[in-house]
Amino acid sequence: MLPDLYAEAGLVPAARVRWNDDYSPAGWDYDNFRAFNHGRRDVVFLADDPDRVGGGYPRGL
């Protein structure tokens, strides 16, 4: 999904924080994203790494 596309462009995970319902966007539909940790995906911050263009997304980071 999106992390795989970002990895192809050379973006790598730099940090990850757990979802916090207090900061969810207005109107966030948890049911619409239920397949992804019950609508509560981690928030992942990405950094550009030109040496990783075409690379894969490292799972579990």
Tab-separated table of C-alpha atoms in Angstrom:
chain	number	residue	atom	x	y	z
A	1	MET	CA	0.000	0.000	0.000
A	2	LEU	CA	1.263	3.560	0.529
A	3	PRO	CA	4.460	2.697	2.451
A	4	ASP	CA	5.534	0.495	-0.458
A	5	LEU	CA	4.969	3.341	-2.925
A	6	TYR	CA	6.876	5.767	-0.732
A	7	ALA	CA	9.766	3.306	-0.410
A	8	GLU	CA	9.989	3.090	-4.197
A	9	ALA	CA	10.512	6.867	-4.214
A	10	GLY	CA	13.339	6.612	-1.663
A	11	LEU	CA	11.428	7.590	1.466
A	12	VAL	CA	12.367	5.690	4.612
A	13	PRO	CA	10.680	5.591	8.040
A	14	ALA	CA	12.316	8.013	10.459
A	15	ALA	CA	9.886	7.824	13.398
A	16	ARG	CA	6.605	6.201	14.369
A	17	VAL	CA	3.996	7.180	16.959
A	18	ARG	CA	0.880	5.348	18.030
A	19	TRP	CA	-2.495	6.652	16.911
A	20	ASN	CA	-4.133	9.006	19.426
A	21	ASP	CA	-7.900	9.468	19.108
A	22	ASP	CA	-7.586	12.936	20.672
A	23	TYR	CA	-5.805	14.144	17.524
A	24	SER	CA	-7.797	12.350	14.835
A	25	PRO	CA	-8.955	14.514	11.925
A	26	ALA	CA	-12.493	15.877	12.167
A	27	GLY	CA	-14.905	13.326	10.742
A	28	TRP	CA	-12.335	10.482	10.733
A	29	ASP	CA	-14.210	7.304	9.769
A	30	TYR	CA	-12.799	4.437	11.852
A	31	ASP	CA	-15.064	1.921	10.111
A	32	ASN	CA	-13.766	2.950	6.682
A	33	PHE	CA	-10.209	2.061	7.783
A	34	ARG	CA	-11.146	-0.875	10.031
A	35	ALA	CA	-8.803	-3.260	8.177
A	36	PHE	CA	-5.873	-1.170	9.392
A	37	ASN	CA	-5.669	-1.703	13.154
A	38	HIS	CA	-9.395	-0.955	13.545
A	39	GLY	CA	-9.013	2.455	11.914
A	40	ARG	CA	-6.117	3.434	14.155
A	41	ARG	CA	-2.910	3.136	12.150
A	42	ASP	CA	0.383	4.331	13.541
A	43	VAL	CA	1.553	7.710	12.275
A	44	VAL	CA	4.836	7.247	10.398
A	45	PHE	CA	7.232	10.075	9.618
A	46	LEU	CA	9.348	9.584	6.516
A	47	ALA	CA	12.710	10.969	5.430
A	48	ASP	CA	14.120	11.255	1.929
A	49	ASP	CA	17.070	8.960	1.224
A	50	PRO	CA	18.123	9.200	-2.448
A	51	ASP	CA	20.305	6.105	-2.029
A	52	ARG	CA	17.162	4.045	-1.280
A	53	VAL	CA	15.159	4.869	-4.418
A	54	GLY	CA	13.591	1.624	-5.589
A	55	GLY	CA	14.007	0.024	-2.172
A	56	GLY	CA	11.429	-1.796	-0.104
A	57	TYR	CA	9.609	-0.769	3.046
A	58	PRO	CA	11.190	-2.333	6.147
A	59	ARG	CA	8.305	-3.885	8.096
A	60	GLY	CA	8.092	-3.503	11.835
A	61	LEU	CA	9.896	-0.199	12.202
